[in-house]
């Protein structure tokens, strides 16, 4: 009966079909209404929307550190030494306020190249520049030329002393040392600081200058590791203790003093051990003066050839 009544209502237009179905279906919970303050959904434009940029969580860039007093004093009029970033290596290697010393500028404007460029602390680079400008450049002029290059044997290197495994950290590992091997001059000459053929006066002049400026100077005769170069550093020690160990050796003689002098041509020939007995020995002392000209037999041989004296008989007479 209910179904027939519903059918009549639909046919007569008094009840829509959808309403009848909703009334028959169970109730479904509806979503909450959209808040009034919610942003309106943009209408599609047909173009792809750009992706949102990721958030930059990195800290703001810090300002560069203030240059040190050494950095401000080491200008281009003194040395070509651009600053480089700090180095913090294993075992305390590296340091701060570092420069790459490429050349020393002399007072007349000429440059002395550092080959290869040396990585040093600013104070060490400044000490090298002052040494070259004040001491070595005048020395070169006294030798009749101008200095053009400094041979850098070693500068910064993260290692122990003398490259010995497990040794204490070298001043090279702190960028506080420089090994110098030679100077080059404009006339083409190269003066090695450990070459015995270089005049002793020149090498002693360099010795006195470096020992007055640097806290450590090691050269030939110091420890066996510095026979072919000079080590310089500014190591700080208690009571400003300094080490200056560099023996300026004399030049080697042309002829070694231990070699015997050559035999004169007028000297008599030597008698050799392989000569036969009775050979004629000319000009040899002990020669027999007898007419036969034969050499006198040695006393021991004469004693051996002499017959023994008759000894008294031990037999008793009957």
C-alpha positions as MATLAB code, in Angstrom:
seq = 'XXXXXXXXXXXXXXXXXXXXXXXXXXXXXXXXXXXXXXXXXXXXXXXXXXXXXXXXXXXXXXXXXXXXXXXXXXXXXXXXXXXXXXXXXXXXXXXXXXXXXXXXXXXXXXXXXXXXXXXXXXXXXXXXXXXXXXXXXXXXXXXXXXXXXXXXXXXXXXXXXXXXXXXXXXXXXXXXXXXXXXXXXXXXXXXXXXXXXXXXXXXXXXXXXXXXXXXXXXXXXXXXXXXXXXXXXXXXXXXXXXXXXXXXXXXXXXXXXXXXXXXXXXXXXXXXXXXXXXXXXXXXXXXXXXXXXXXXXXXXXXXXXXXXXXXXXXXXXX';
ca = [
       0.000    0.000    0.000;
       2.815    2.506    0.786;
       4.456    1.811   -2.480;
       1.280    2.347   -4.370;
       0.674    5.636   -2.593;
       4.167    6.874   -3.365;
       3.665    5.929   -6.991;
       0.486    7.974   -7.145;
       2.183   10.989   -5.604;
       5.039   10.858   -8.117;
       2.682   10.553  -10.998;
       0.567   13.434   -9.783;
       3.713   15.677   -9.338;
       3.286   16.215   -5.665;
       6.662   14.586   -4.673;
       9.930   14.601   -6.662;
      11.649   11.304   -7.320;
      14.968   12.485   -5.805;
      13.245   13.460   -2.570;
      11.713   10.092   -2.368;
      15.083    8.396   -2.781;
      16.721   10.683   -0.161;
      13.990    9.940    2.266;
      14.554    6.282    1.765;
      18.416    6.479    2.069;
      20.199    6.740    5.478;
      21.581   10.115    6.607;
      25.269   10.871    5.748;
      27.248   13.484    7.797;
      28.062   16.602    5.749;
      31.390   18.539    5.947;
      31.609   21.721    7.975;
      30.841   24.927    6.091;
      33.830   26.842    4.649;
      34.983   29.666    6.975;
      34.334   33.177    5.777;
      37.977   34.224    6.243;
      39.396   31.361    4.138;
      41.211   32.467    0.929;
      39.291   31.969   -2.234;
      40.513   29.278   -4.562;
      42.229   30.836   -7.630;
      40.654   30.112  -10.923;
      42.751   27.868  -13.201;
      44.669   29.923  -15.767;
      45.904   27.034  -17.864;
      49.579   27.687  -16.934;
      51.582   25.515  -14.485;
      51.953   27.126  -11.127;
      55.577   27.817  -10.059;
      56.866   25.637   -7.276;
      57.371   27.290   -3.964;
      60.998   28.247   -3.214;
      62.530   26.268   -0.362;
      63.074   28.111    2.836;
      66.651   29.392    3.335;
      67.614   28.293    6.789;
      71.283   29.240    6.407;
      72.706   31.877    8.695;
      73.349   35.322    7.410;
      76.877   35.825    5.945;
      79.304   37.033    8.557;
      81.379   40.119    7.985;
      85.045   39.542    7.016;
      87.445   39.679    9.972;
      89.234   42.920   10.664;
      92.741   42.886    9.142;
      95.545   42.489   11.654;
      98.160   45.150   12.253;
     100.668   42.981   10.363;
      98.306   42.681    7.400;
      97.801   46.449    7.296;
     101.570   47.058    7.431;
     102.458   44.473    4.769;
     101.393   46.593    1.808;
     102.070   46.128   -1.885;
     104.967   48.553   -1.539;
     106.767   45.993    0.645;
     105.665   42.587   -0.658;
     103.250   40.898   -3.024;
     101.514   38.779   -0.412;
      97.752   38.284   -0.827;
      95.841   36.964    2.158;
      94.527   33.405    2.089;
      91.890   31.661    4.256;
      92.869   30.250    7.622;
      94.070   26.654    7.679;
      92.998   24.276   10.450;
      94.538   20.881    9.780;
      95.056   17.747   11.857;
      97.325   17.835   14.869;
      97.348   21.613   15.113;
      98.618   22.206   11.586;
      97.920   25.503    9.915;
      97.203   28.868   11.448;
      95.472   32.187   11.035;
      96.377   35.476    9.355;
      98.084   33.619    6.498;
      99.490   35.075    3.282;
     100.996   33.729    0.092;
     104.352   35.479   -0.268;
     104.967   35.782   -4.005;
     107.617   38.514   -4.153;
     109.480   41.050   -2.056;
     109.426   44.628   -3.352;
     112.753   46.414   -2.941;
     112.936   50.111   -2.023;
     113.743   50.970   -5.672;
     110.568   49.217   -6.854;
     112.184   46.072   -8.274;
     110.779   42.736   -7.179;
     112.560   39.679   -5.787;
     110.448   36.664   -6.689;
     109.907   33.914   -4.116;
     109.997   30.665   -6.105;
     107.741   28.912   -5.481;
     105.434   31.225   -3.559;
     105.568   30.584    0.190;
     102.526   30.110    2.450;
     103.435   31.798    5.717;
     101.953   33.582    8.664;
     101.881   37.307    8.149;
     104.571   37.978   10.773;
     106.939   35.445    9.198;
     106.335   36.862    5.719;
     106.957   40.373    7.018;
     110.238   39.257    8.638;
     111.403   37.664    5.368;
     110.518   40.801    3.401;
     112.370   43.062    5.836;
     115.413   40.761    5.783;
     115.626   40.762    1.983;
     115.048   44.506    1.675;
     117.440   45.558    4.438;
     120.243   42.966    4.433;
     120.325   40.856    1.284;
     119.671   43.529   -1.348;
     122.680   45.621   -0.195;
     124.786   42.437   -0.063;
     123.893   41.740   -3.689;
     124.900   45.277   -4.681;
     128.280   44.782   -2.993;
     128.709   41.664   -5.115;
     128.157   43.724   -8.262;
     124.600   42.718   -9.168;
     120.950   42.874   -8.060;
     118.937   40.114   -6.426;
     116.090   38.771   -8.547;
     114.844   35.589   -6.834;
     114.893   33.659   -3.575;
     114.843   29.855   -3.766;
     112.095   28.623   -1.427;
     113.036   25.058   -0.496;
     110.020   24.595    1.816;
     107.384   26.696    3.584;
     104.049   25.419    4.957;
     103.844   21.637    5.232;
     101.812   19.714    7.776;
     104.502   17.400    9.170;
     106.703   16.632   12.159;
     110.198   17.928   12.643;
     112.642   16.716    9.996;
     109.773   14.612    8.576;
     110.303   12.037   11.313;
     107.168    9.990   12.050;
     105.762   10.803   15.480;
     108.059   13.788   16.017;
     106.888   17.079   17.464;
     105.037   19.350   15.042;
     107.475   21.355   12.950;
     107.225   25.116   12.624;
     106.620   24.368    8.944;
     103.342   22.783   10.056;
     102.407   26.096   11.682;
     103.293   28.129    8.572;
     105.972   29.792   10.681;
     109.153   28.660    8.899;
     110.968   29.015    5.588;
     113.848   26.979    4.151;
     116.145   29.028    1.902;
     118.580   27.324   -0.450;
     120.022   30.039   -2.695;
     119.781   33.554   -4.151;
     119.641   34.401   -7.847;
     121.137   37.577   -9.258;
     120.431   39.664  -12.334;
     123.782   38.755  -13.912;
     122.807   35.069  -13.972;
     124.740   33.961  -10.901;
     123.211   31.685   -8.265;
     124.730   31.753   -4.792;
     124.005   28.701   -2.664;
     124.224   29.432    1.045;
     125.814   26.045    1.790;
     128.277   25.976   -1.129;
     131.854   25.934    0.161;
     133.057   27.580   -3.035;
     131.077   30.735   -2.222;
     133.399   33.192   -0.438;
     133.370   32.645    3.292;
     132.862   36.355    3.946;
     129.603   36.315    1.953;
     128.210   33.317    3.803;
     129.195   34.754    7.173;
     127.395   37.998    6.329;
     124.194   36.044    5.694;
     124.736   34.056    8.897;
     125.016   37.175   11.044;
     121.956   38.762    9.461;
     119.601   35.797    9.916;
     120.731   35.009   13.466;
     119.934   38.602   14.438;
     116.396   38.436   12.994;
     115.035   34.895   13.467;
     114.660   32.830   16.623;
     115.805   29.595   14.941;
     118.569   29.218   12.344;
     119.709   25.728   11.317;
     122.301   24.980    8.665;
     125.258   22.686    7.957;
     126.615   21.060   11.086;
     123.397   21.510   13.094;
     121.665   18.126   13.063;
     122.429   16.436    9.757;
     119.095   17.444    8.192;
     120.128   20.918    7.000;
     123.312   20.338    5.051;
     121.936   21.752    1.772;
     119.708   24.620    2.974;
     119.125   27.105    5.794;
     116.058   26.796    8.051;
     114.533   30.016    9.435;
     111.576   30.367   11.807;
     110.059   32.622   14.470;
     109.330   30.006   17.119;
     108.514   31.578   20.483;
     110.445   30.131   23.419;
     110.708   30.897   27.091;
     112.849   33.940   27.891;
     113.169   34.653   24.161;
     115.676   31.786   23.800;
     117.250   31.595   20.336;
     119.052   28.882   18.374;
     121.709   29.706   15.787;
     123.482   26.580   14.513;
     125.186   27.031   11.168;
     128.812   26.114   10.566;
     130.313   28.104    7.721;
     132.777   25.529    6.417;
     136.031   26.501    4.723;
     136.490   25.790    1.039;
     137.823   22.357    0.191;
     141.500   22.335   -0.903;
     142.341   21.540   -4.509;
     144.373   18.509   -3.350;
     143.308   16.492   -0.359;
     145.927   16.950    2.418;
     145.981   13.208    3.259;
     147.272   12.181   -0.165;
     151.069   11.649   -0.435;
     153.130   13.991   -2.559;
     154.001   12.676   -6.022;
     157.333   10.766   -6.303;
     160.102   12.843   -7.900;
     161.261   11.703  -11.290;
     164.933   11.611  -10.192;
     164.206    9.247   -7.317;
     165.799    5.779   -7.637;
     163.496    2.897   -8.481;
     161.895    1.061   -5.584;
     162.771   -2.552   -4.903;
     159.674   -4.703   -5.100;
     158.961   -7.880   -3.188;
     158.725  -10.028   -6.322;
     162.340   -9.415   -7.369;
     164.437  -12.643   -7.387;
     167.125  -13.109   -4.812;
     170.488  -11.796   -5.854;
     168.933   -9.176   -8.161;
     170.947   -6.053   -8.585;
     169.581   -3.243   -6.452;
     170.773    0.051   -7.798;
     170.896    2.995   -5.430;
     169.701    1.036   -2.409;
     171.468    1.399    0.881;
     173.027   -1.734    2.336;
     174.405   -2.625   -1.077;
     177.594   -4.752   -0.927;
     180.811   -2.863   -1.668;
     182.576   -5.998   -2.876;
     183.581   -6.320   -6.455;
     180.958   -8.896   -7.177;
     178.275   -6.131   -6.852;
     175.846   -8.500   -5.163;
     173.778   -7.224   -2.296;
     175.059   -8.149    1.121;
     173.053  -10.788    2.828;
     171.128   -9.668    5.859;
     172.705  -10.233    9.236;
     170.107  -12.776   10.106;
     170.871  -14.747    6.925;
     174.620  -14.602    7.661;
     174.056  -15.928   11.122;
     171.989  -18.756    9.730;
     174.721  -19.706    7.195;
     177.620  -19.736    9.761;
     178.327  -23.242   11.032;
     177.801  -23.669   14.731;
     180.911  -23.734   16.979;
     182.176  -27.102   18.265;
     180.693  -27.813   21.584;
     182.671  -29.726   24.234;
     181.743  -33.365   24.459;
     179.795  -34.441   27.450;
     181.443  -37.924   27.430;
     183.841  -38.696   30.244;
     187.249  -40.136   29.507;
     187.743  -43.567   30.569;
];
